[in-house]
Amino acid sequence: AVHSLAAWVSQTGAQKFFAWSDTAMWDISAKGAVSIPLLPGLTNDVWQSINYNNAAGSHLVAVNGADDGILYDGAGITRLVAGDGIVANTWSGLDPKDAIQLTAHQSRLWVTKKDDARGYYLPLDAYYGVFESFDFGPLFSAGGYIAFMTTWTIDDGNGAEDHLVIVSSAG
């Protein structure tokens, strides 16, 4: 059974499709092709992903709350790991193994950590680096931790009317 799907789409229109099943990540781009796992030995097959574009290109970033993150940029799979945030593909201030959800808002990558009321964000246009955090806990009148983040746009998506929406586990 497949429990997660993700599509990578480049700024030039190239596409790749991925699936997670059992403990592996698969490239399912070629119709009818049988392949070997791209990334075997994963803890689970429930992944959240986002396409994140910056000046360096198009990046598929995926997390599952148990394994190191996954980065696909058209050249291949790279793992996002805990580190100093200076070395490429390292995160500091948040272990990728704790990340459960991602959203892009105002040119920043925001990350939800399991069972945490803080939202974590990277510098502008970055998919690795040193995370800062913002504690939304005091704003949750019913308590809880962040269950989900997304962007909500009131206009056509090109103005200052884009809002970061934070949903608490307690409503």
PDB file of C-alpha atoms in Angstrom:
ATOM      1  CA  ALA A   1       0.000   0.000   0.000  1.00  0.00           C
ATOM      2  CA  VAL A   2       1.118   3.533  -0.771  1.00  0.00           C
ATOM      3  CA  HIS A   3       0.585   5.992   2.090  1.00  0.00           C
ATOM      4  CA  SER A   4       2.241   9.161   0.733  1.00  0.00           C
ATOM      5  CA  LEU A   5       2.677  10.747  -2.683  1.00  0.00           C
ATOM      6  CA  ALA A   6       4.697  13.787  -3.754  1.00  0.00           C
ATOM      7  CA  ALA A   7       5.328  15.602  -6.993  1.00  0.00           C
ATOM      8  CA  TRP A   8       8.449  17.613  -7.770  1.00  0.00           C
ATOM      9  CA  VAL A   9       7.962  20.249 -10.443  1.00  0.00           C
ATOM     10  CA  SER A  10      10.909  22.335 -11.622  1.00  0.00           C
ATOM     11  CA  GLN A  11      10.744  25.963 -12.651  1.00  0.00           C
ATOM     12  CA  THR A  12      11.184  24.777 -16.251  1.00  0.00           C
ATOM     13  CA  GLY A  13       8.321  22.258 -16.063  1.00  0.00           C
ATOM     14  CA  ALA A  14      10.260  19.023 -15.508  1.00  0.00           C
ATOM     15  CA  GLN A  15       8.418  16.641 -13.190  1.00  0.00           C
ATOM     16  CA  LYS A  16       9.088  13.630 -10.976  1.00  0.00           C
ATOM     17  CA  PHE A  17       6.593  11.659  -8.913  1.00  0.00           C
ATOM     18  CA  PHE A  18       7.405   9.811  -5.719  1.00  0.00           C
ATOM     19  CA  ALA A  19       5.586   7.341  -3.493  1.00  0.00           C
ATOM     20  CA  TRP A  20       6.309   5.993  -0.021  1.00  0.00           C
ATOM     21  CA  SER A  21       5.323   2.433   0.712  1.00  0.00           C
ATOM     22  CA  ASP A  22       6.325   0.290   3.680  1.00  0.00           C
ATOM     23  CA  THR A  23       9.831   1.485   4.560  1.00  0.00           C
ATOM     24  CA  ALA A  24      10.944   2.875   1.199  1.00  0.00           C
ATOM     25  CA  MET A  25      10.655   5.828  -1.168  1.00  0.00           C
ATOM     26  CA  TRP A  26       9.991   5.001  -4.829  1.00  0.00           C
ATOM     27  CA  ASP A  27      10.286   6.959  -8.081  1.00  0.00           C
ATOM     28  CA  ILE A  28       6.987   6.363  -9.888  1.00  0.00           C
ATOM     29  CA  SER A  29       7.571   8.840 -12.718  1.00  0.00           C
ATOM     30  CA  ALA A  30       7.784   6.294 -15.537  1.00  0.00           C
ATOM     31  CA  LYS A  31       4.390   4.862 -16.423  1.00  0.00           C
ATOM     32  CA  GLY A  32       4.263   1.103 -15.914  1.00  0.00           C
ATOM     33  CA  ALA A  33       7.915   0.820 -14.913  1.00  0.00           C
ATOM     34  CA  VAL A  34       8.976  -1.390 -12.032  1.00  0.00           C
ATOM     35  CA  SER A  35      11.828   0.065 -10.086  1.00  0.00           C
ATOM     36  CA  ILE A  36      13.959  -0.541  -7.050  1.00  0.00           C
ATOM     37  CA  PRO A  37      13.452   1.722  -4.048  1.00  0.00           C
ATOM     38  CA  LEU A  38      15.229   5.081  -4.255  1.00  0.00           C
ATOM     39  CA  LEU A  39      15.577   5.212  -0.497  1.00  0.00           C
ATOM     40  CA  PRO A  40      15.035   1.975   1.456  1.00  0.00           C
ATOM     41  CA  GLY A  41      15.245   1.527   5.233  1.00  0.00           C
ATOM     42  CA  LEU A  42      12.921   4.332   6.318  1.00  0.00           C
ATOM     43  CA  THR A  43      11.021   4.202   9.614  1.00  0.00           C
ATOM     44  CA  ASN A  44       7.568   4.731   8.110  1.00  0.00           C
ATOM     45  CA  ASP A  45       5.798   5.697   4.913  1.00  0.00           C
ATOM     46  CA  VAL A  46       3.760   8.676   6.126  1.00  0.00           C
ATOM     47  CA  TRP A  47       5.514  11.776   4.751  1.00  0.00           C
ATOM     48  CA  GLN A  48       4.565  15.427   4.343  1.00  0.00           C
ATOM     49  CA  SER A  49       6.211  17.315   1.501  1.00  0.00           C
ATOM     50  CA  ILE A  50       6.389  20.698  -0.178  1.00  0.00           C
ATOM     51  CA  ASN A  51       7.807  22.103  -3.396  1.00  0.00           C
ATOM     52  CA  TYR A  52       9.997  25.012  -2.391  1.00  0.00           C
ATOM     53  CA  ASN A  53      11.442  27.293  -5.056  1.00  0.00           C
ATOM     54  CA  ASN A  54      14.267  29.773  -4.629  1.00  0.00           C
ATOM     55  CA  ALA A  55      17.039  31.269  -6.779  1.00  0.00           C
ATOM     56  CA  ALA A  56      18.918  27.941  -6.639  1.00  0.00           C
ATOM     57  CA  GLY A  57      16.006  26.069  -8.240  1.00  0.00           C
ATOM     58  CA  SER A  58      13.118  23.815  -7.317  1.00  0.00           C
ATOM     59  CA  HIS A  59      13.303  21.604  -4.257  1.00  0.00           C
ATOM     60  CA  LEU A  60      11.006  18.913  -2.925  1.00  0.00           C
ATOM     61  CA  VAL A  61      11.415  18.806   0.857  1.00  0.00           C
ATOM     62  CA  ALA A  62       9.806  15.933   2.800  1.00  0.00           C
ATOM     63  CA  VAL A  63       9.598  15.058   6.509  1.00  0.00           C
ATOM     64  CA  ASN A  64       7.906  12.347   8.568  1.00  0.00           C
ATOM     65  CA  GLY A  65       8.710  13.002  12.239  1.00  0.00           C
ATOM     66  CA  ALA A  66      11.006   9.980  12.555  1.00  0.00           C
ATOM     67  CA  ASP A  67      13.640   9.977   9.799  1.00  0.00           C
ATOM     68  CA  ASP A  68      16.072  12.596   8.519  1.00  0.00           C
ATOM     69  CA  GLY A  69      14.401  14.839   5.981  1.00  0.00           C
ATOM     70  CA  ILE A  70      14.534  14.212   2.247  1.00  0.00           C
ATOM     71  CA  LEU A  71      15.523  16.745  -0.394  1.00  0.00           C
ATOM     72  CA  TYR A  72      15.075  16.240  -4.130  1.00  0.00           C
ATOM     73  CA  ASP A  73      16.295  18.986  -6.452  1.00  0.00           C
ATOM     74  CA  GLY A  74      16.329  17.339  -9.867  1.00  0.00           C
ATOM     75  CA  ALA A  75      19.857  15.996  -9.446  1.00  0.00           C
ATOM     76  CA  GLY A  76      18.974  13.303  -6.923  1.00  0.00           C
ATOM     77  CA  ILE A  77      17.996  12.504  -3.357  1.00  0.00           C
ATOM     78  CA  THR A  78      19.860  14.129  -0.477  1.00  0.00           C
ATOM     79  CA  ARG A  79      19.135  13.763   3.232  1.00  0.00           C
ATOM     80  CA  LEU A  80      18.530  16.791   5.425  1.00  0.00           C
ATOM     81  CA  VAL A  81      20.330  16.140   8.703  1.00  0.00           C
ATOM     82  CA  ALA A  82      20.941  17.833  12.051  1.00  0.00           C
ATOM     83  CA  GLY A  83      24.092  19.918  11.988  1.00  0.00           C
ATOM     84  CA  ASP A  84      25.383  23.462  12.202  1.00  0.00           C
ATOM     85  CA  GLY A  85      23.074  24.858   9.518  1.00  0.00           C
ATOM     86  CA  ILE A  86      26.094  26.229   7.645  1.00  0.00           C
ATOM     87  CA  VAL A  87      27.102  23.047   5.870  1.00  0.00           C
ATOM     88  CA  ALA A  88      24.766  22.330   2.952  1.00  0.00           C
ATOM     89  CA  ASN A  89      21.663  20.306   3.787  1.00  0.00           C
ATOM     90  CA  THR A  90      22.020  20.633   7.564  1.00  0.00           C
ATOM     91  CA  TRP A  91      19.438  22.039   9.955  1.00  0.00           C
ATOM     92  CA  SER A  92      20.363  23.735  13.223  1.00  0.00           C
ATOM     93  CA  GLY A  93      17.836  24.617  15.908  1.00  0.00           C
ATOM     94  CA  LEU A  94      15.495  21.818  14.798  1.00  0.00           C
ATOM     95  CA  ASP A  95      16.316  18.155  14.224  1.00  0.00           C
ATOM     96  CA  PRO A  96      14.792  17.050  10.893  1.00  0.00           C
ATOM     97  CA  LYS A  97      13.705  13.828  12.604  1.00  0.00           C
ATOM     98  CA  ASP A  98      11.263  15.879  14.713  1.00  0.00           C
ATOM     99  CA  ALA A  99       9.688  17.753  11.777  1.00  0.00           C
ATOM    100  CA  ILE A 100       6.178  16.633  10.832  1.00  0.00           C
ATOM    101  CA  GLN A 101       4.865  19.278   8.428  1.00  0.00           C
ATOM    102  CA  LEU A 102       6.133  22.059   6.141  1.00  0.00           C
ATOM    103  CA  THR A 103       4.688  25.196   4.616  1.00  0.00           C
ATOM    104  CA  ALA A 104       6.082  28.070   2.570  1.00  0.00           C
ATOM    105  CA  HIS A 105       5.048  31.546   3.658  1.00  0.00           C
ATOM    106  CA  GLN A 106       6.459  34.901   2.518  1.00  0.00           C
ATOM    107  CA  SER A 107       9.589  33.235   1.025  1.00  0.00           C
ATOM    108  CA  ARG A 108      10.318  31.328   4.238  1.00  0.00           C
ATOM    109  CA  LEU A 109      10.141  27.624   4.922  1.00  0.00           C
ATOM    110  CA  TRP A 110       8.112  27.059   8.100  1.00  0.00           C
ATOM    111  CA  VAL A 111       8.230  23.716   9.894  1.00  0.00           C
ATOM    112  CA  THR A 112       5.973  22.106  12.478  1.00  0.00           C
ATOM    113  CA  LYS A 113       7.659  20.002  15.165  1.00  0.00           C
ATOM    114  CA  LYS A 114       5.708  17.176  16.731  1.00  0.00           C
ATOM    115  CA  ASP A 115       4.031  18.058  20.042  1.00  0.00           C
ATOM    116  CA  ASP A 116       5.370  21.655  20.045  1.00  0.00           C
ATOM    117  CA  ALA A 117       3.565  25.008  20.097  1.00  0.00           C
ATOM    118  CA  ARG A 118       6.506  26.761  18.460  1.00  0.00           C
ATOM    119  CA  GLY A 119       6.701  27.301  14.719  1.00  0.00           C
ATOM    120  CA  TYR A 120      10.191  27.033  13.238  1.00  0.00           C
ATOM    121  CA  TYR A 121      11.334  29.046  10.237  1.00  0.00           C
ATOM    122  CA  LEU A 122      14.468  29.436   8.132  1.00  0.00           C
ATOM    123  CA  PRO A 123      15.993  32.612   6.675  1.00  0.00           C
ATOM    124  CA  LEU A 124      14.471  33.946   3.467  1.00  0.00           C
ATOM    125  CA  ASP A 125      14.694  31.564   0.482  1.00  0.00           C
ATOM    126  CA  ALA A 126      16.525  28.853   2.477  1.00  0.00           C
ATOM    127  CA  TYR A 127      15.744  25.134   2.744  1.00  0.00           C
ATOM    128  CA  TYR A 128      18.636  24.477   5.122  1.00  0.00           C
ATOM    129  CA  GLY A 129      20.266  26.648   7.758  1.00  0.00           C
ATOM    130  CA  VAL A 130      19.693  27.850  11.299  1.00  0.00           C
ATOM    131  CA  PHE A 131      16.059  27.828  12.433  1.00  0.00           C
ATOM    132  CA  GLU A 132      14.465  30.541  14.510  1.00  0.00           C
ATOM    133  CA  SER A 133      11.251  29.805  16.384  1.00  0.00           C
ATOM    134  CA  PHE A 134       8.110  31.636  17.385  1.00  0.00           C
ATOM    135  CA  ASP A 135       6.033  30.414  20.321  1.00  0.00           C
ATOM    136  CA  PHE A 136       2.362  30.382  19.316  1.00  0.00           C
ATOM    137  CA  GLY A 137       1.381  28.651  22.587  1.00  0.00           C
ATOM    138  CA  PRO A 138       0.305  31.846  24.397  1.00  0.00           C
ATOM    139  CA  LEU A 139      -2.026  32.615  21.465  1.00  0.00           C
ATOM    140  CA  PHE A 140      -3.843  29.263  21.722  1.00  0.00           C
ATOM    141  CA  SER A 141      -6.771  30.077  24.018  1.00  0.00           C
ATOM    142  CA  ALA A 142      -7.648  26.368  24.296  1.00  0.00           C
ATOM    143  CA  GLY A 143      -4.017  25.261  24.642  1.00  0.00           C
ATOM    144  CA  GLY A 144      -2.425  22.498  22.615  1.00  0.00           C
ATOM    145  CA  TYR A 145       0.427  22.301  20.155  1.00  0.00           C
ATOM    146  CA  ILE A 146       0.678  23.153  16.448  1.00  0.00           C
ATOM    147  CA  ALA A 147      -1.182  20.550  14.441  1.00  0.00           C
ATOM    148  CA  PHE A 148      -0.884  22.263  11.054  1.00  0.00           C
ATOM    149  CA  MET A 149       0.377  25.419   9.320  1.00  0.00           C
ATOM    150  CA  THR A 150      -0.612  26.845   5.952  1.00  0.00           C
ATOM    151  CA  THR A 151      -0.854  30.098   4.028  1.00  0.00           C
ATOM    152  CA  TRP A 152      -4.228  31.728   3.460  1.00  0.00           C
ATOM    153  CA  THR A 153      -4.505  34.392   0.800  1.00  0.00           C
ATOM    154  CA  ILE A 154      -7.310  36.935   0.688  1.00  0.00           C
ATOM    155  CA  ASP A 155      -6.338  38.571  -2.617  1.00  0.00           C
ATOM    156  CA  ASP A 156      -4.847  36.890  -5.683  1.00  0.00           C
ATOM    157  CA  GLY A 157      -1.700  35.757  -3.857  1.00  0.00           C
ATOM    158  CA  ASN A 158       0.511  38.643  -4.939  1.00  0.00           C
ATOM    159  CA  GLY A 159       0.103  41.099  -2.108  1.00  0.00           C
ATOM    160  CA  ALA A 160       0.447  41.638   1.586  1.00  0.00           C
ATOM    161  CA  GLU A 161      -2.832  39.800   2.156  1.00  0.00           C
ATOM    162  CA  ASP A 162      -1.123  36.416   2.572  1.00  0.00           C
ATOM    163  CA  HIS A 163      -1.527  35.184   6.143  1.00  0.00           C
ATOM    164  CA  LEU A 164       0.189  32.413   8.049  1.00  0.00           C
ATOM    165  CA  VAL A 165      -2.498  30.169   9.533  1.00  0.00           C
ATOM    166  CA  ILE A 166      -1.626  28.126  12.616  1.00  0.00           C
ATOM    167  CA  VAL A 167      -4.032  25.418  13.794  1.00  0.00           C
ATOM    168  CA  SER A 168      -3.830  24.159  17.375  1.00  0.00           C
ATOM    169  CA  SER A 169      -4.379  20.541  18.340  1.00  0.00           C
ATOM    170  CA  ALA A 170      -6.951  21.780  20.844  1.00  0.00           C
ATOM    171  CA  GLY A 171      -8.976  23.795  18.362  1.00  0.00           C
TER     172      GLY A 171
END
